Coordinates of C-alpha atoms in Angstrom, one line a residue:
M1 CA -17.2 13.5 5.6
E2 CA -15.7 15.1 2.5
I3 CA -12.6 13.5 1.0
T4 CA -10.2 16.3 0.2
K5 CA -7.8 16.5 -2.7
E6 CA -4.9 16.0 -0.3
M7 CA -6.4 12.8 1.0
K8 CA -7.1 11.5 -2.5
N9 CA -3.5 12.1 -3.4
S10 CA -2.1 10.3 -0.4
G11 CA -0.7 6.7 -0.4
P12 CA -3.6 5.1 1.6
F13 CA -6.3 6.5 -0.6
K14 CA -4.4 5.8 -3.9
Y15 CA -4.1 2.1 -2.7
A16 CA -7.8 2.0 -1.9
Y17 CA -8.8 3.4 -5.3
S18 CA -6.5 1.0 -7.0
V19 CA -8.1 -1.9 -5.2
L20 CA -11.6 -0.9 -6.2
S21 CA -10.6 -0.3 -9.8
D22 CA -8.8 -3.7 -10.1
E23 CA -5.5 -1.9 -10.9
I24 CA -3.7 -4.2 -8.5
I25 CA -4.4 -7.9 -7.9
V26 CA -6.0 -8.6 -4.5
G27 CA -8.3 -11.1 -3.0
D28 CA -11.9 -10.6 -2.1
K29 CA -11.2 -10.0 1.6
I30 CA -9.0 -7.1 0.8
K31 CA -11.7 -5.6 -1.5
K32 CA -14.1 -6.0 1.4
A33 CA -11.7 -4.2 3.7
V34 CA -11.5 -1.3 1.3
T35 CA -15.2 -1.2 0.8
R36 CA -15.6 -1.2 4.6
F37 CA -13.2 1.8 4.8
F38 CA -15.3 3.9 2.5
G39 CA -18.5 2.8 4.3
W40 CA -17.0 4.1 7.5
I41 CA -16.3 7.5 5.8
E42 CA -20.0 7.7 4.7
T43 CA -21.4 7.0 8.1
D44 CA -18.7 8.7 10.3
L45 CA -20.9 11.3 11.8
E46 CA -23.7 9.0 12.8
D47 CA -21.2 6.4 14.1
G48 CA -19.5 9.1 16.2
Y49 CA -16.0 8.9 14.7
H50 CA -13.9 11.0 12.4
L51 CA -10.9 10.4 10.2
D52 CA -7.9 12.5 11.3
H53 CA -5.8 12.6 8.1
S54 CA -2.7 14.1 9.6
A55 CA -2.7 11.5 12.4
G56 CA -3.0 8.7 9.9
M57 CA -0.1 10.1 7.8
H58 CA 2.1 10.8 10.8
I59 CA 3.0 7.2 11.4
I60 CA 3.5 6.6 7.7
D61 CA 6.0 9.5 7.6
F62 CA 7.7 8.2 10.8
Y63 CA 9.1 5.1 8.9
P64 CA 11.3 6.9 6.2
T65 CA 12.1 9.8 8.5
F66 CA 13.6 7.7 11.3
L67 CA 14.1 4.1 10.1
N68 CA 16.6 2.6 7.7
H69 CA 16.6 -0.9 6.3
T70 CA 19.3 -2.8 8.1
K71 CA 19.9 -5.8 5.9
G72 CA 19.6 -7.1 2.3
K73 CA 19.9 -5.2 -0.9
L74 CA 18.1 -2.1 0.7
Q75 CA 20.4 -1.8 3.8
G76 CA 21.1 1.8 4.7
Q77 CA 18.2 3.1 2.7
Q78 CA 15.1 4.7 4.1
F79 CA 12.3 2.4 5.2
T80 CA 9.2 3.4 3.3
L81 CA 6.0 1.5 3.9
Q82 CA 4.4 -0.1 0.9
P83 CA 0.9 1.0 -0.1
F84 CA -0.9 -1.9 1.5
Q85 CA 1.0 -1.2 4.8
Q86 CA 0.3 2.5 4.6
F87 CA -3.4 1.8 4.2
T88 CA -3.5 -0.3 7.4
M89 CA -1.5 2.1 9.5
Y90 CA -3.5 5.0 8.2
N91 CA -6.8 3.4 9.4
V92 CA -5.5 2.3 12.7
F93 CA -4.0 5.7 13.7
G94 CA -6.3 8.0 11.7
W95 CA -9.7 7.0 12.9
K96 CA -10.6 8.8 16.2
D97 CA -13.6 8.9 18.5
K98 CA -15.1 12.2 19.9
N99 CA -12.5 12.3 22.7
G100 CA -9.6 12.0 20.2
N101 CA -8.8 8.4 21.1
R102 CA -8.2 5.7 18.5
R103 CA -11.3 4.0 17.2
I104 CA -9.4 0.8 16.4
N105 CA -8.0 -1.3 19.2
T106 CA -7.7 -4.7 17.5
V107 CA -6.0 -5.6 14.2
Y108 CA -6.0 -8.9 12.4
D109 CA -3.3 -8.8 9.7
K110 CA -2.6 -12.0 7.7
R111 CA -0.2 -12.2 4.8
A112 CA 2.3 -14.8 3.4
K113 CA 5.9 -15.3 4.5
K114 CA 8.5 -12.7 3.5
N115 CA 6.0 -9.9 3.2
G116 CA 7.6 -7.5 5.6
K117 CA 5.8 -8.5 8.9
S118 CA 8.7 -8.3 11.3
A119 CA 10.2 -5.0 10.1
E120 CA 6.8 -3.3 10.0
M121 CA 5.9 -4.5 13.5
A122 CA 9.3 -3.4 14.8
G123 CA 8.7 0.1 13.4
L124 CA 5.1 0.1 14.8
A125 CA 6.5 -0.7 18.3
M126 CA 9.0 2.1 18.1
Y127 CA 6.4 4.6 17.0
C128 CA 4.2 3.6 20.0
L129 CA 7.1 3.9 22.3
S130 CA 7.7 7.5 21.2
F131 CA 5.1 9.4 19.3
D132 CA 2.0 7.7 20.8
M133 CA 2.6 10.0 23.8
E134 CA 1.6 7.3 26.3
M135 CA 3.8 7.7 29.4
E136 CA 5.5 4.6 30.6
A137 CA 4.1 2.6 27.7
E138 CA 4.9 -1.1 27.6
I139 CA 5.2 -2.8 24.2
Y140 CA 5.2 -6.6 24.1
V141 CA 5.8 -9.0 21.2
G142 CA 3.9 -12.1 22.3
A143 CA 4.7 -15.5 20.7
T144 CA 4.7 -19.2 21.6
K145 CA 8.4 -19.1 22.4
E146 CA 10.5 -16.1 23.5
D147 CA 13.0 -16.9 20.7
Q148 CA 10.2 -16.2 18.2
A149 CA 9.2 -13.0 19.9
R150 CA 12.8 -11.9 19.8
I151 CA 12.8 -11.8 15.9
C152 CA 10.7 -8.7 15.9
W153 CA 12.4 -7.3 19.0
N154 CA 15.8 -7.8 17.4
Q155 CA 14.7 -6.0 14.3
A156 CA 13.8 -3.0 16.5
K157 CA 17.2 -3.3 18.1
Q158 CA 18.8 -3.1 14.7
F159 CA 16.8 0.0 13.8
I160 CA 18.6 1.6 16.8
S161 CA 22.1 0.1 16.9
S162 CA 22.9 -1.2 13.4
P163 CA 25.9 0.5 11.7
V164 CA 23.5 1.5 8.9
A165 CA 20.8 2.8 11.3
N166 CA 19.5 6.3 11.1
P167 CA 21.5 8.3 13.8
M168 CA 18.4 10.3 14.5
V169 CA 16.9 7.3 16.3
K170 CA 19.3 7.5 19.2
Q171 CA 19.1 11.2 19.2
L172 CA 15.4 10.9 19.8
G173 CA 16.1 9.0 23.0
F174 CA 15.9 5.3 22.0
Y175 CA 18.3 2.9 23.8
V176 CA 19.0 -0.8 23.9
R177 CA 19.7 -3.0 26.9
Q178 CA 20.0 -6.8 27.2
R179 CA 16.3 -7.5 27.3
I180 CA 14.8 -4.1 26.9
I181 CA 14.4 -1.5 24.2
G182 CA 13.6 1.9 25.8
F183 CA 12.6 5.4 25.0
T184 CA 13.8 7.9 27.6
P185 CA 11.4 10.8 27.1
T186 CA 8.3 8.8 27.9
A187 CA 10.0 6.1 30.1
S188 CA 8.6 3.5 27.8
I189 CA 9.9 0.0 27.1
M190 CA 9.6 -2.9 24.6
Q191 CA 10.1 -6.5 25.5
P192 CA 9.7 -10.0 23.9
L193 CA 7.2 -12.3 25.7
G194 CA 6.9 -16.0 25.1
G195 CA 4.7 -18.7 26.5
D196 CA 8.0 -20.0 27.9
S197 CA 9.1 -16.7 29.5
K198 CA 10.0 -16.9 33.1
T199 CA 7.2 -14.5 34.1
Q200 CA 4.2 -13.0 32.5
D201 CA 3.1 -11.1 35.6
G202 CA 3.1 -7.4 36.4
I203 CA 2.7 -6.3 32.8
N204 CA 0.7 -3.3 31.6
S205 CA 0.6 -3.4 27.8
Q206 CA 0.0 -0.5 25.5
L207 CA 0.7 -2.4 22.3
S208 CA 0.5 -6.2 22.1
I209 CA 1.9 -7.7 19.0
I210 CA 0.6 -11.3 18.7
D211 CA 3.3 -12.7 16.5
E212 CA 2.6 -15.7 14.2
Y213 CA -0.7 -16.3 15.8
H214 CA -1.2 -19.5 13.8
A215 CA 1.5 -21.2 15.9
H216 CA -0.2 -20.4 19.3
K217 CA -1.7 -23.6 20.8
D218 CA -4.0 -21.5 23.0
D219 CA -4.8 -17.9 23.9
S220 CA -2.9 -17.8 27.2
V221 CA -0.3 -15.3 26.0
K222 CA -2.8 -13.2 24.1
E223 CA -5.4 -13.1 27.0
N224 CA -2.7 -12.2 29.5
L225 CA -1.6 -9.2 27.3
E226 CA -5.1 -8.1 26.6
S227 CA -6.2 -8.2 30.2
S228 CA -3.1 -6.2 31.2
S229 CA -4.1 -3.3 29.0
V230 CA -7.5 -2.5 30.4
Q231 CA -6.3 0.6 32.2
R232 CA -4.5 2.0 29.1
R233 CA -6.2 4.9 27.3
Q234 CA -6.0 3.5 23.8
P235 CA -4.3 0.1 23.7
I236 CA -3.8 -2.0 20.6
T237 CA -3.8 -5.8 20.1
W238 CA -2.2 -6.5 16.7
H239 CA -2.4 -10.1 15.4
I240 CA 0.2 -10.7 12.7
T241 CA 0.4 -14.1 11.1
T242 CA 0.5 -16.4 8.1
A243 CA -1.9 -19.3 7.7
G244 CA -1.1 -22.7 9.4
T245 CA -1.8 -26.4 9.3
N246 CA -4.3 -26.6 12.2
I247 CA -7.7 -25.6 11.0
A248 CA -9.0 -26.0 14.6
S249 CA -6.5 -23.6 16.1
V250 CA -7.3 -20.5 18.1
C251 CA -6.0 -18.5 15.2
K252 CA -8.3 -20.1 12.6
N253 CA -11.2 -19.9 15.0
Y254 CA -10.5 -16.2 15.5
E255 CA -10.1 -15.6 11.7
D256 CA -13.4 -17.2 11.0
S257 CA -15.0 -14.7 13.5
V258 CA -13.3 -11.6 12.0
I259 CA -14.4 -12.7 8.5
E260 CA -18.0 -12.6 9.7
V261 CA -17.3 -8.9 10.7
L262 CA -15.7 -8.3 7.3
E263 CA -18.7 -9.7 5.5
G264 CA -21.2 -7.7 7.6
R265 CA -22.7 -10.6 9.4
K266 CA -21.4 -9.2 12.7
I267 CA -20.4 -5.7 13.8
D268 CA -17.2 -4.6 15.5
N269 CA -16.4 -1.0 14.9
H270 CA -13.1 -1.3 16.8
L271 CA -11.6 -4.1 14.7
W272 CA -9.5 -3.7 11.6
I273 CA -9.0 -6.6 9.2
M274 CA -6.5 -7.1 6.4
I275 CA -6.4 -10.7 5.1
H276 CA -4.2 -11.1 2.1
D277 CA -5.0 -14.6 0.7
L278 CA -6.4 -16.4 -2.3
D279 CA -10.2 -16.7 -2.8
D280 CA -11.8 -20.1 -2.1
T281 CA -12.3 -20.8 -5.8
D282 CA -8.8 -19.7 -6.9
D283 CA -6.4 -22.1 -8.6
W284 CA -3.4 -22.1 -6.3
E285 CA -1.1 -23.0 -9.2
D286 CA -2.1 -20.0 -11.2
K287 CA 0.8 -17.6 -10.6
N288 CA -1.4 -14.5 -11.1
N289 CA -3.2 -15.5 -7.9
W290 CA 0.0 -15.5 -5.9
Y291 CA -0.1 -11.7 -5.8
K292 CA -3.2 -11.9 -3.6
A293 CA -1.3 -13.5 -0.7
N294 CA 2.0 -11.6 -1.4
P295 CA 1.3 -7.9 -1.5
L296 CA 5.0 -7.1 -1.6
M297 CA 5.1 -8.6 -5.1
E298 CA 3.1 -5.6 -6.4
S299 CA 6.1 -3.3 -5.8
G300 CA 8.8 -5.7 -6.8
A301 CA 10.1 -5.9 -3.2
L302 CA 9.3 -9.7 -3.4
D303 CA 10.0 -11.2 -6.8
M304 CA 8.1 -13.9 -8.6
E305 CA 11.2 -15.9 -9.3
S306 CA 11.8 -16.8 -5.6
L307 CA 8.2 -18.1 -5.3
E308 CA 8.5 -20.1 -8.5
K309 CA 11.6 -21.9 -7.1
E310 CA 9.6 -22.9 -4.0
Y311 CA 6.7 -24.0 -6.1
I312 CA 9.0 -26.2 -8.2
K313 CA 10.3 -27.8 -5.0
A314 CA 6.8 -28.5 -3.8
K315 CA 5.6 -30.0 -7.1
N316 CA 8.7 -32.3 -7.3
Q317 CA 8.1 -33.4 -3.7
P318 CA 4.4 -33.3 -3.0
S319 CA 4.9 -33.6 0.8
K320 CA 6.1 -30.0 0.6
I321 CA 2.9 -28.7 -1.0
P322 CA 1.1 -28.0 2.3
N323 CA 4.1 -25.9 3.5
F324 CA 4.1 -24.0 0.2
K325 CA 0.4 -23.3 0.5
T326 CA 0.6 -22.1 4.1
K327 CA 3.8 -20.1 4.0
H328 CA 3.8 -18.7 0.5
L329 CA 0.1 -18.6 -0.5
N330 CA -1.3 -17.9 3.0
K331 CA -3.8 -20.8 2.7
W332 CA -4.9 -22.9 5.7
V333 CA -4.3 -26.6 5.0
D334 CA -5.5 -29.4 7.1
A335 CA -2.8 -32.1 7.3
L336 CA 0.6 -33.0 5.9
E337 CA -1.1 -36.0 4.3
I338 CA -4.2 -34.6 2.7
W339 CA -7.2 -36.8 1.8
I340 CA -9.8 -34.1 0.8
P341 CA -8.3 -30.6 0.9
N342 CA -10.2 -28.1 3.0
E343 CA -10.8 -25.8 0.0
I344 CA -12.6 -28.6 -1.8
W345 CA -14.7 -29.4 1.3
K346 CA -15.6 -25.7 1.8
R347 CA -17.1 -25.6 -1.8
N348 CA -20.0 -27.8 -0.7
E349 CA -20.9 -25.7 2.4
I350 CA -24.4 -24.1 2.3
E351 CA -26.1 -21.7 4.7
K352 CA -28.9 -24.0 5.7
I353 CA -29.9 -27.6 4.8
P354 CA -33.4 -27.8 3.3
I355 CA -35.4 -30.2 5.5
S356 CA -37.6 -30.7 2.5
A357 CA -34.8 -32.8 0.9
F358 CA -35.2 -35.3 3.7
E359 CA -39.0 -35.2 3.8
N360 CA -39.2 -35.8 0.0
Y361 CA -36.4 -38.3 -0.5
G362 CA -35.7 -39.9 2.9
S363 CA -32.3 -40.7 4.3
Y364 CA -29.9 -43.3 5.7
S365 CA -28.3 -42.8 9.0
A366 CA -25.2 -44.2 10.9
L367 CA -24.0 -44.2 14.4
D368 CA -20.3 -44.4 15.1
L369 CA -20.2 -45.2 18.8
S370 CA -17.2 -44.2 20.8
S371 CA -15.8 -45.4 24.0
T372 CA -17.8 -43.8 26.8
I373 CA -15.2 -41.0 27.2
D374 CA -14.7 -40.2 23.5
L375 CA -16.8 -38.5 20.7
T376 CA -19.8 -40.2 19.2
A377 CA -21.1 -39.3 15.8
D378 CA -24.7 -39.6 14.4
A379 CA -24.9 -38.9 10.7
F380 CA -28.0 -38.5 8.4
L381 CA -27.5 -38.4 4.6
S382 CA -30.4 -37.8 2.4
E383 CA -31.1 -39.8 -0.7
P384 CA -30.2 -37.9 -4.0
D385 CA -32.7 -35.4 -5.3
E386 CA -33.5 -34.9 -9.0
D387 CA -30.1 -33.2 -9.5
G388 CA -28.2 -36.0 -7.7
V389 CA -27.5 -33.8 -4.7
R390 CA -27.5 -35.2 -1.2
Y391 CA -27.5 -33.3 2.2
L392 CA -25.5 -34.3 5.2
K393 CA -26.3 -33.6 8.8
V394 CA -24.0 -34.8 11.6
Y395 CA -24.6 -34.7 15.3
L396 CA -21.6 -35.0 17.7
Y397 CA -21.6 -36.0 21.4
C398 CA -19.1 -35.8 24.2
P399 CA -19.2 -36.0 28.0
E400 CA -19.8 -32.6 29.7
D401 CA -17.3 -33.2 32.5
T402 CA -14.3 -33.9 30.2
I403 CA -14.7 -30.9 27.9
D404 CA -12.0 -28.7 29.5
K405 CA -9.6 -31.6 29.9
R406 CA -10.2 -32.6 26.3
S407 CA -9.6 -29.1 25.1
K408 CA -6.2 -29.0 26.8
E409 CA -5.2 -32.4 25.5
D410 CA -6.5 -32.0 21.9
K411 CA -5.6 -28.3 21.7
V412 CA -9.0 -27.4 20.1
P413 CA -11.9 -25.3 21.5
Y414 CA -14.3 -28.0 22.7
R415 CA -16.0 -25.6 25.1
Y416 CA -16.7 -23.1 22.3
W417 CA -17.9 -25.8 20.1
C418 CA -20.3 -27.0 22.7
D419 CA -21.5 -23.5 23.6
S420 CA -22.1 -22.8 19.9
G421 CA -24.1 -26.0 19.4
Y422 CA -21.7 -27.9 17.2
I423 CA -21.2 -30.6 19.9
I424 CA -23.9 -31.9 22.2
A425 CA -22.6 -32.4 25.8
T426 CA -24.1 -35.2 27.8
P427 CA -24.0 -34.9 31.6
G428 CA -21.3 -36.7 33.5
E429 CA -17.8 -38.0 32.7
V430 CA -18.9 -40.6 30.1
C431 CA -21.1 -40.4 27.0
D432 CA -24.7 -41.1 28.0
Y433 CA -25.9 -43.6 25.4
N434 CA -29.5 -43.2 26.6
I435 CA -29.6 -39.6 25.4
I436 CA -27.9 -40.4 22.1
E437 CA -30.4 -43.2 21.4
Q438 CA -33.4 -41.1 22.3
N439 CA -32.2 -38.3 20.1
H440 CA -31.4 -40.7 17.3
V441 CA -35.0 -42.1 17.4
Q442 CA -36.3 -38.5 17.2
F443 CA -34.0 -37.6 14.3
C444 CA -34.9 -40.7 12.4
G445 CA -38.4 -39.4 12.3
K446 CA -37.4 -35.9 11.4
Y447 CA -35.0 -37.0 8.6
R448 CA -37.1 -40.0 7.5
S449 CA -34.3 -42.4 8.0
K450 CA -34.9 -45.7 6.2
R451 CA -32.2 -47.7 8.1
T452 CA -29.5 -47.1 10.7
E453 CA -26.0 -48.5 10.1
L454 CA -24.1 -49.5 13.3
D455 CA -20.5 -50.6 13.8
K456 CA -20.6 -53.9 15.6
W457 CA -18.1 -52.7 18.2
N458 CA -19.9 -52.0 21.5
A459 CA -23.2 -51.7 19.8
T460 CA -25.3 -54.7 20.9
S461 CA -27.3 -52.8 23.6
T462 CA -27.8 -49.7 21.4
A463 CA -29.0 -51.9 18.5
T464 CA -31.5 -53.7 20.7
N465 CA -32.8 -50.4 22.1
L466 CA -33.2 -48.9 18.6
M467 CA -35.0 -51.9 17.3
D468 CA -37.4 -51.8 20.3
A469 CA -38.2 -48.3 19.1
N470 CA -39.0 -49.6 15.6
I471 CA -35.8 -48.4 14.0
E472 CA -34.4 -50.7 11.3
V473 CA -30.8 -51.4 12.2
S474 CA -28.0 -53.1 10.2
Y475 CA -24.5 -53.8 11.4
F476 CA -21.8 -52.2 9.3
S477 CA -18.4 -53.7 9.4
Q478 CA -15.5 -51.3 9.3
A479 CA -13.2 -53.8 7.7
I480 CA -11.2 -52.1 4.8
S481 CA -12.9 -54.3 2.2
N482 CA -16.3 -53.0 3.3
M483 CA -15.3 -49.4 3.8
S484 CA -13.5 -49.1 0.5
F485 CA -16.4 -48.5 -2.0
P486 CA -18.4 -46.0 0.1
T487 CA -15.1 -44.2 1.0
K488 CA -14.2 -43.8 -2.7
Q489 CA -17.7 -42.7 -3.5
F490 CA -17.8 -40.2 -0.6
E491 CA -14.6 -38.6 -1.9
K492 CA -15.9 -38.5 -5.5
M493 CA -19.1 -36.9 -4.4
I494 CA -17.3 -34.2 -2.4
Y495 CA -15.2 -33.3 -5.4
E496 CA -18.3 -33.3 -7.6
G497 CA -20.2 -31.2 -5.2
T498 CA -23.1 -33.6 -4.7
I499 CA -22.9 -33.8 -0.9
K500 CA -23.9 -30.5 0.8
Y501 CA -23.8 -29.6 4.5
E502 CA -24.0 -26.6 6.8
Y503 CA -20.9 -25.1 8.3
N504 CA -19.5 -27.2 11.1
P505 CA -16.0 -26.5 12.4
V506 CA -15.8 -29.8 14.2
L507 CA -16.5 -31.8 11.0
E508 CA -13.9 -29.6 9.2
W509 CA -11.3 -30.4 12.0
M510 CA -12.2 -34.1 11.8
L511 CA -11.7 -34.1 8.0
S512 CA -8.2 -32.6 8.5
G513 CA -7.3 -35.7 10.5
C514 CA -8.3 -38.2 7.8
V515 CA -5.5 -40.1 6.1
K516 CA -6.4 -42.6 3.3
V517 CA -4.8 -46.0 3.7
E518 CA -4.7 -48.7 1.0
D519 CA -4.2 -52.4 1.1
P520 CA -2.5 -54.6 -1.7
N521 CA -5.9 -55.0 -3.3
A522 CA -6.4 -51.3 -3.8
N523 CA -9.1 -51.2 -1.1
V524 CA -9.0 -47.9 0.8
K525 CA -10.1 -46.8 4.3
I526 CA -9.9 -43.6 6.3
H527 CA -7.7 -43.7 9.3
K528 CA -6.4 -41.2 11.8
G529 CA -2.8 -42.0 10.8
R530 CA -0.3 -39.8 12.6
S531 CA -3.0 -37.2 13.4
H532 CA -4.0 -39.1 16.5
K533 CA -0.8 -37.8 18.1
H534 CA -2.3 -34.3 17.8
G535 CA -5.6 -35.3 19.4
K536 CA -7.6 -35.4 16.2
R537 CA -10.8 -37.4 15.8
I538 CA -12.5 -38.6 12.6
D539 CA -15.7 -40.1 14.0
G540 CA -18.0 -37.7 12.1
I541 CA -16.5 -38.5 8.8
I542 CA -16.6 -42.2 9.4
A543 CA -20.3 -42.0 10.3
S544 CA -21.0 -40.0 7.1
I545 CA -19.3 -42.7 5.0
M546 CA -21.2 -45.4 6.8
A547 CA -24.5 -43.6 6.1
L548 CA -23.5 -43.4 2.4
G549 CA -22.7 -47.1 2.4
G550 CA -26.2 -47.8 3.7
S551 CA -27.7 -45.8 1.0
L552 CA -25.6 -47.6 -1.7
S553 CA -26.9 -51.0 -0.6
M554 CA -29.9 -52.7 -2.1
K555 CA -32.9 -50.8 -0.7
D556 CA -35.1 -53.6 0.5
S557 CA -32.5 -55.9 2.1
P558 CA -30.1 -55.8 5.0
S559 CA -27.0 -53.7 4.3
K560 CA -24.4 -55.4 2.1
Y561 CA -21.8 -53.9 4.5
S562 CA -22.9 -56.1 7.4
K563 CA -20.6 -59.0 6.2
E564 CA -16.9 -58.3 6.0
Q565 CA -16.0 -60.0 2.7
E566 CA -19.2 -59.8 0.7
K567 CA -18.8 -58.0 -2.7
I568 CA -20.8 -54.9 -3.3
Y569 CA -23.0 -54.5 -6.4
V570 CA -24.4 -51.2 -7.5

């Protein structure tokens, strides 16, 4: 389609051009979103969609025409969307299919705290109540708790009933009741909905705002809202969130999937994505990078000084750093007590491990056997190549019949992980060691394992079976004096980038549960710490450290880690 002069001079297009020309500071994911937008314009006819400029601008004009700020230094003034907000609204409401219905029905919108989420979503809800022209529309703000959902709902209420509200709002037909905001001309309503709400039945959602998605333990609220909207002509599910501290959450899992769409590895022509965050290689302490997660800073609506105050607090009290990163820099962090930060771990991720590294240099392996109902880890770590790089492959096992129960208890998607091949499910309610042992023998040949390290606990039968299959086995004591050196070396190699691995969300999740403990002699060991209260496991990381320990032992003798107090010489 042809981009007209009127379109070029509009707020959404000016924002898009500013992003591409680097006039404003944004992250790589926002640049990809803008590039995707122009790509859609180039292929609109063959895709079967068109960009309705007037429709896209209509919702943008709705805000200053009918809504006033109700608090803070801007109270009583017209509410004008910022350029980044205009760009998103324009795309969601401007793109149409051949029947005139919206192209986009799902939005993932991630930005740091205090960047206008609640007010923007409240305005969106009021627009869909009125000018979306959907009779008896139902708008829901879905959150983990109804009190959280009420934050956005209360802002919409203030847009109507505040002393500084625009009087035209009530004249249009908006009204407020105890639990309902309504619009008389279309008989439409807006309500808060929490996971703790008394009932979630009988709903028929036109717009579902999934508020602070990172805090959702599961998708029960979201799925209920989405399933309720199937009879609507053009429903919208709008995820609005900051980052969180659970990298195995449903939100992080969903974010990973939408990034694949953003990067072109998957296709979803009905999904709009705006992720305002730092790039993986960015220095989080560089204040220029803070603009990427805080788009309101570009206009001055959010000032640098307020973020600097929070930064100083975090630097003076390091336990506050994870909170600063998640809330103000929109970065996912993996624990309140961080051993290896997730961004460091992700630097070593590669698309595919070269099997030639194992064929040419061999490897060491380790089995961290669980109780029969828990996770078991089988790790293979190649010997270093000519550049000193090693490659890590970890297999994880759990009992098939406990997957759903485990997902509920641990609050992570075991079923998805198993279906995607990240975990191998063995039949029954307990881990089938016969399958694990048979696979290990096969993998030892594939990865040319020189020796298998085994924790002594519960391993006698497995050790015997492996030795009968001509696998060299050495017991590896997990006493802190033995775990210390390989643990320190593992950490050092991750930071140096000399251990590489393929993407594995389970291993990432396990890393997030690792807490480093130290004894009076400065020996260190990885422990679950308090993370066990949240159902986290660390078996895959422990097995990886054991495999490294085997590699660091003298090559033609039993592992030095088989005796608890023996000193290690390298």
